[in-house]
Amino acid sequence: MPIKKNSKKSKAEKPKEDSLVLQTLRGMKDVLPIDQPYWEQVRRISERLARDYEFSRLDTPIVEFANLFSRSIGEGTDIVEKEMYTFLTRGADKVALRPELTAGNCRSYIQHGMNLLPKPVKFFSTGPVYRYDRPQEGRYREHYQVNFDAFGEQDPILDAQIIQLAHRLVQTFGIKTAQMQINSIGCQICRKDYKELLVNYLDSKKTKLCQDCRRRIETNPLRVLDCKEDKCSQVAALAPQSVDHLCEDCRNHFKTLLEYLDELDLPYIINPHLVRGLDYYTKTVFEILSSAEEGKGLSLGGGGRYDKLIKIMGGEDTPAIGFAIGVERIVAEMKRVQAKPYKAPRPKVFLAQLGNLAKKKSLKLFSELEKNGIFTAESFGRGSLKSQLKVANRLKVEFTLILGQKETLDGTVIVKNMATGAQETVSADKLIDLVKKKIKADNVVVYHNN
Ligand code: HAM
């Protein structure tokens, strides 16, 4: 009897073939060696500025209880509603891959009683985060963030310093044209009245909004203000603005922050539609937009105050502020503006060997050189001296050490100056000291400085 083909049911029930797919998952990517100099530059500059601004490194797990994120980022946000990688463990815990770093930092701060440390307590974190978003240019399902969070200081001078740090970071990457946008979305008290006003306004324009924003009037009305749909932007343009409805405390906070930024000569624009995609923010919010992405809505980094989050999570009432940059977007922007990637120090010395005995000895000599901090290149797989010297020339080393059959038997090594061509034969036990004297320690990292 013929088998009935293509019935919908049988198709749906057909198990997926377990073939090996040699591809990263959609929205994820490998960071290949060719791109690593950009990533290394971002890492090094971030680490250096974290040290200079006295942020201590904190690493938290990639997986946490799912409700850590839903409670802090907010149930009505896109991140929690649509983008979390949530799953049940074998032990039936509902967990999620972290969609950002701040919630984990707050959890860690409370869990380890870091409220007892002198304030402000400052954390620097970096690593991958996961958002099941629709992948497109600059938007990935796995991306890396460099994140700074500071706990325990409510003075707007800290807002100014954090914004200065974000600005300095991006400038130091060599991105000079990014734009700093700032806004204040008020505190829980003044935002309540403002939200009411906004909802009334949005309700009156409901028919002109996209489907998502119609829903957002109920769930997250502030987000309507930064919707990228044209028709929503038009409605947002005439909407009441949070900065006009701040309570006295929030108004003073914002005013003082702007005074500090003016004093720093830090360029910024106030964007009354900047609300950010996470619910935990209060008062100051800011975002850094690349000149290329302006209008497209992609930001290089963003952050703000979240004075109530630690309390909401069950800790002591602790003001806090922070920001994160997206490494993929920073790297793309560095390439676009032709910023310098990290330049690794080059080997100063090349070790060449000739003959079986020398080859055996050279492995040990290479290890001795390395242990003594002498950065040495080699090409052990190559047999002829000529081809090894070719590599040495290409690498532009200052000296080539040549170990042949005769030198191995004599306990000597030939030291060849690659610039002058001069050669000297030195005793193997004096070699390390001699090479150390000849080369200068050179570990200069090239940074952009303005
Ligand atoms: P966020 O604005 O959601 O803030 O993300 C920070 C940065 O990560 C963005 O400005 C962007 O550069 C990058 N980014 C976000 N989503 C993606 C994506 N799908 N693909 C590539 N890059 C992306 C936060 O995550 C807050 N936790 C920042 C913060 C720290 N606020 C206070 N402290």
mmCIF file of N, CA and C in Angstrom, residues 76-135:
data_model
loop_
_atom_site.group_PDB
_atom_site.id
_atom_site.type_symbol
_atom_site.label_atom_id
_atom_site.label_comp_id
_atom_site.label_asym_id
_atom_site.label_seq_id
_atom_site.Cartn_x
_atom_site.Cartn_y
_atom_site.Cartn_z
ATOM 1 N N GLY A 76 7.372 44.325 31.362
ATOM 2 C CA GLY A 76 6.789 44.893 30.134
ATOM 3 C C GLY A 76 7.832 45.302 29.094
ATOM 4 N N THR A 77 9.095 45.006 29.351
ATOM 5 C CA THR A 77 10.127 45.428 28.397
ATOM 6 C C THR A 77 10.275 44.393 27.278
ATOM 7 N N ASP A 78 10.794 44.836 26.133
ATOM 8 C CA ASP A 78 11.017 43.903 25.027
ATOM 9 C C ASP A 78 11.978 42.805 25.456
ATOM 10 N N ILE A 79 13.011 43.201 26.211
ATOM 11 C CA ILE A 79 14.035 42.226 26.616
ATOM 12 C C ILE A 79 13.385 41.060 27.358
ATOM 13 N N VAL A 80 12.534 41.375 28.334
ATOM 14 C CA VAL A 80 11.935 40.303 29.144
ATOM 15 C C VAL A 80 10.799 39.621 28.389
ATOM 16 N N GLU A 81 9.983 40.417 27.704
ATOM 17 C CA GLU A 81 8.809 39.848 27.021
ATOM 18 C C GLU A 81 9.193 38.941 25.860
ATOM 19 N N LYS A 82 10.203 39.378 25.087
ATOM 20 C CA LYS A 82 10.446 38.661 23.823
ATOM 21 C C LYS A 82 11.847 38.086 23.681
ATOM 22 N N GLU A 83 12.813 38.586 24.451
ATOM 23 C CA GLU A 83 14.192 38.306 24.048
ATOM 24 C C GLU A 83 15.001 37.416 24.995
ATOM 25 N N MET A 84 14.414 37.006 26.112
ATOM 26 C CA MET A 84 15.216 36.222 27.060
ATOM 27 C C MET A 84 15.339 34.768 26.619
ATOM 28 N N TYR A 85 16.514 34.220 26.804
ATOM 29 C CA TYR A 85 16.728 32.781 26.628
ATOM 30 C C TYR A 85 16.435 32.137 27.978
ATOM 31 N N THR A 86 15.203 31.701 28.153
ATOM 32 C CA THR A 86 14.796 31.134 29.441
ATOM 33 C C THR A 86 14.605 29.628 29.283
ATOM 34 N N PHE A 87 15.024 28.877 30.268
ATOM 35 C CA PHE A 87 14.811 27.424 30.202
ATOM 36 C C PHE A 87 14.787 26.810 31.593
ATOM 37 N N LEU A 88 14.264 25.593 31.646
ATOM 38 C CA LEU A 88 14.233 24.866 32.923
ATOM 39 C C LEU A 88 15.459 23.976 33.006
ATOM 40 N N THR A 89 16.110 23.971 34.154
ATOM 41 C CA THR A 89 17.254 23.074 34.308
ATOM 42 C C THR A 89 16.739 21.669 34.630
ATOM 43 N N ARG A 90 17.637 20.707 34.653
ATOM 44 C CA ARG A 90 17.219 19.343 35.014
ATOM 45 C C ARG A 90 16.644 19.307 36.423
ATOM 46 N N GLY A 91 17.073 20.267 37.251
ATOM 47 C CA GLY A 91 16.552 20.327 38.618
ATOM 48 C C GLY A 91 15.303 21.180 38.720
ATOM 49 N N ALA A 92 14.713 21.563 37.562
ATOM 50 C CA ALA A 92 13.463 22.336 37.479
ATOM 51 C C ALA A 92 13.591 23.787 37.948
ATOM 52 N N ASP A 93 14.808 24.326 37.941
ATOM 53 C CA ASP A 93 14.949 25.767 38.206
ATOM 54 C C ASP A 93 14.701 26.512 36.906
ATOM 55 N N LYS A 94 13.936 27.605 37.013
ATOM 56 C CA LYS A 94 13.715 28.424 35.822
ATOM 57 C C LYS A 94 14.841 29.446 35.745
ATOM 58 N N VAL A 95 15.659 29.286 34.754
ATOM 59 C CA VAL A 95 16.856 30.138 34.660
ATOM 60 C C VAL A 95 16.882 30.836 33.300
ATOM 61 N N ALA A 96 17.797 31.802 33.176
ATOM 62 C CA ALA A 96 17.927 32.509 31.890
ATOM 63 C C ALA A 96 19.384 32.859 31.648
ATOM 64 N N LEU A 97 19.732 32.926 30.357
ATOM 65 C CA LEU A 97 21.044 33.463 29.991
ATOM 66 C C LEU A 97 20.939 34.972 30.220
ATOM 67 N N ARG A 98 21.944 35.568 30.813
ATOM 68 C CA ARG A 98 21.826 36.981 31.162
ATOM 69 C C ARG A 98 21.647 37.845 29.905
ATOM 70 N N PRO A 99 20.633 38.734 29.922
ATOM 71 C CA PRO A 99 20.474 39.635 28.781
ATOM 72 C C PRO A 99 21.232 40.946 28.984
ATOM 73 N N GLU A 100 21.868 41.117 30.131
ATOM 74 C CA GLU A 100 22.659 42.304 30.456
ATOM 75 C C GLU A 100 23.420 41.987 31.739
ATOM 76 N N LEU A 101 24.270 42.912 32.198
ATOM 77 C CA LEU A 101 25.152 42.589 33.326
ATOM 78 C C LEU A 101 24.750 43.230 34.655
ATOM 79 N N THR A 102 23.946 44.279 34.598
ATOM 80 C CA THR A 102 23.668 45.036 35.824
ATOM 81 C C THR A 102 22.893 44.232 36.876
ATOM 82 N N ALA A 103 21.895 43.464 36.411
ATOM 83 C CA ALA A 103 21.079 42.715 37.377
ATOM 84 C C ALA A 103 21.960 41.742 38.176
ATOM 85 N N GLY A 104 22.865 41.059 37.483
ATOM 86 C CA GLY A 104 23.774 40.126 38.161
ATOM 87 C C GLY A 104 24.700 40.861 39.127
ATOM 88 N N ASN A 105 25.151 42.036 38.732
ATOM 89 C CA ASN A 105 26.024 42.820 39.620
ATOM 90 C C ASN A 105 25.283 43.217 40.892
ATOM 91 N N CYS A 106 24.016 43.606 40.731
ATOM 92 C CA CYS A 106 23.211 43.988 41.908
ATOM 93 C C CYS A 106 22.994 42.765 42.811
ATOM 94 N N ARG A 107 22.669 41.643 42.183
ATOM 95 C CA ARG A 107 22.482 40.405 42.969
ATOM 96 C C ARG A 107 23.733 40.092 43.766
ATOM 97 N N SER A 108 24.880 40.218 43.118
ATOM 98 C CA SER A 108 26.149 39.906 43.768
ATOM 99 C C SER A 108 26.433 40.895 44.916
ATOM 100 N N TYR A 109 26.140 42.164 44.679
ATOM 101 C CA TYR A 109 26.349 43.218 45.684
ATOM 102 C C TYR A 109 25.551 42.898 46.951
ATOM 103 N N ILE A 110 24.296 42.466 46.742
ATOM 104 C CA ILE A 110 23.443 42.159 47.909
ATOM 105 C C ILE A 110 23.896 40.837 48.550
ATOM 106 N N GLN A 111 24.081 39.829 47.723
ATOM 107 C CA GLN A 111 24.424 38.488 48.231
ATOM 108 C C GLN A 111 25.684 38.500 49.088
ATOM 109 N N HIS A 112 26.680 39.303 48.700
ATOM 110 C CA HIS A 112 27.963 39.289 49.404
ATOM 111 C C HIS A 112 28.115 40.448 50.399
ATOM 112 N N GLY A 113 26.994 41.073 50.730
ATOM 113 C CA GLY A 113 27.007 42.137 51.743
ATOM 114 C C GLY A 113 27.968 43.263 51.409
ATOM 115 N N MET A 114 28.058 43.599 50.139
ATOM 116 C CA MET A 114 29.025 44.631 49.753
ATOM 117 C C MET A 114 28.550 46.033 50.107
ATOM 118 N N ASN A 115 27.331 46.113 50.682
ATOM 119 C CA ASN A 115 26.856 47.400 51.205
ATOM 120 C C ASN A 115 27.731 47.858 52.374
ATOM 121 N N LEU A 116 28.516 46.929 52.961
ATOM 122 C CA LEU A 116 29.373 47.296 54.091
ATOM 123 C C LEU A 116 30.690 47.923 53.623
ATOM 124 N N LEU A 117 30.964 47.841 52.338
ATOM 125 C CA LEU A 117 32.212 48.410 51.807
ATOM 126 C C LEU A 117 32.100 49.931 51.724
ATOM 127 N N PRO A 118 33.262 50.633 51.770
ATOM 128 C CA PRO A 118 33.193 52.084 51.611
ATOM 129 C C PRO A 118 32.567 52.449 50.258
ATOM 130 N N LYS A 119 31.696 53.461 50.268
ATOM 131 C CA LYS A 119 30.977 53.860 49.058
ATOM 132 C C LYS A 119 31.753 54.936 48.289
ATOM 133 N N PRO A 120 31.603 55.076 47.024
ATOM 134 C CA PRO A 120 30.840 54.190 46.162
ATOM 135 C C PRO A 120 31.576 52.884 45.889
ATOM 136 N N VAL A 121 30.780 51.821 45.730
ATOM 137 C CA VAL A 121 31.341 50.519 45.356
ATOM 138 C C VAL A 121 31.232 50.438 43.825
ATOM 139 N N LYS A 122 32.375 50.281 43.179
ATOM 140 C CA LYS A 122 32.365 50.368 41.710
ATOM 141 C C LYS A 122 32.792 49.054 41.072
ATOM 142 N N PHE A 123 31.965 48.576 40.126
ATOM 143 C CA PHE A 123 32.250 47.314 39.444
ATOM 144 C C PHE A 123 32.471 47.514 37.962
ATOM 145 N N PHE A 124 33.466 46.803 37.474
ATOM 146 C CA PHE A 124 33.734 46.749 36.040
ATOM 147 C C PHE A 124 33.532 45.298 35.614
ATOM 148 N N SER A 125 32.678 45.062 34.630
ATOM 149 C CA SER A 125 32.427 43.688 34.186
ATOM 150 C C SER A 125 32.428 43.640 32.672
ATOM 151 N N THR A 126 32.770 42.497 32.157
ATOM 152 C CA THR A 126 32.694 42.343 30.712
ATOM 153 C C THR A 126 32.432 40.889 30.368
ATOM 154 N N GLY A 127 31.709 40.674 29.275
ATOM 155 C CA GLY A 127 31.393 39.303 28.880
ATOM 156 C C GLY A 127 30.210 39.280 27.943
ATOM 157 N N PRO A 128 29.818 38.046 27.543
ATOM 158 C CA PRO A 128 28.713 37.931 26.593
ATOM 159 C C PRO A 128 27.356 38.066 27.270
ATOM 160 N N VAL A 129 26.398 38.630 26.535
ATOM 161 C CA VAL A 129 25.009 38.676 26.990
ATOM 162 C C VAL A 129 24.126 38.194 25.835
ATOM 163 N N TYR A 130 22.900 37.788 26.162
ATOM 164 C CA TYR A 130 22.065 37.085 25.175
ATOM 165 C C TYR A 130 20.690 37.727 25.063
ATOM 166 N N ARG A 131 20.309 38.049 23.836
ATOM 167 C CA ARG A 131 18.971 38.599 23.595
ATOM 168 C C ARG A 131 18.436 37.984 22.309
ATOM 169 N N TYR A 132 17.294 37.308 22.430
ATOM 170 C CA TYR A 132 16.737 36.631 21.251
ATOM 171 C C TYR A 132 15.966 37.641 20.412
ATOM 172 N N ASP A 133 16.719 38.547 19.803
ATOM 173 C CA ASP A 133 16.143 39.616 18.994
ATOM 174 C C ASP A 133 16.243 39.208 17.530
ATOM 175 N N ARG A 134 15.611 39.967 16.645
ATOM 176 C CA ARG A 134 15.733 39.692 15.210
ATOM 177 C C ARG A 134 17.102 40.176 14.754
ATOM 178 N N PRO A 135 17.981 39.274 14.307
ATOM 179 C CA PRO A 135 19.337 39.715 13.980
ATOM 180 C C PRO A 135 19.345 40.652 12.781
#
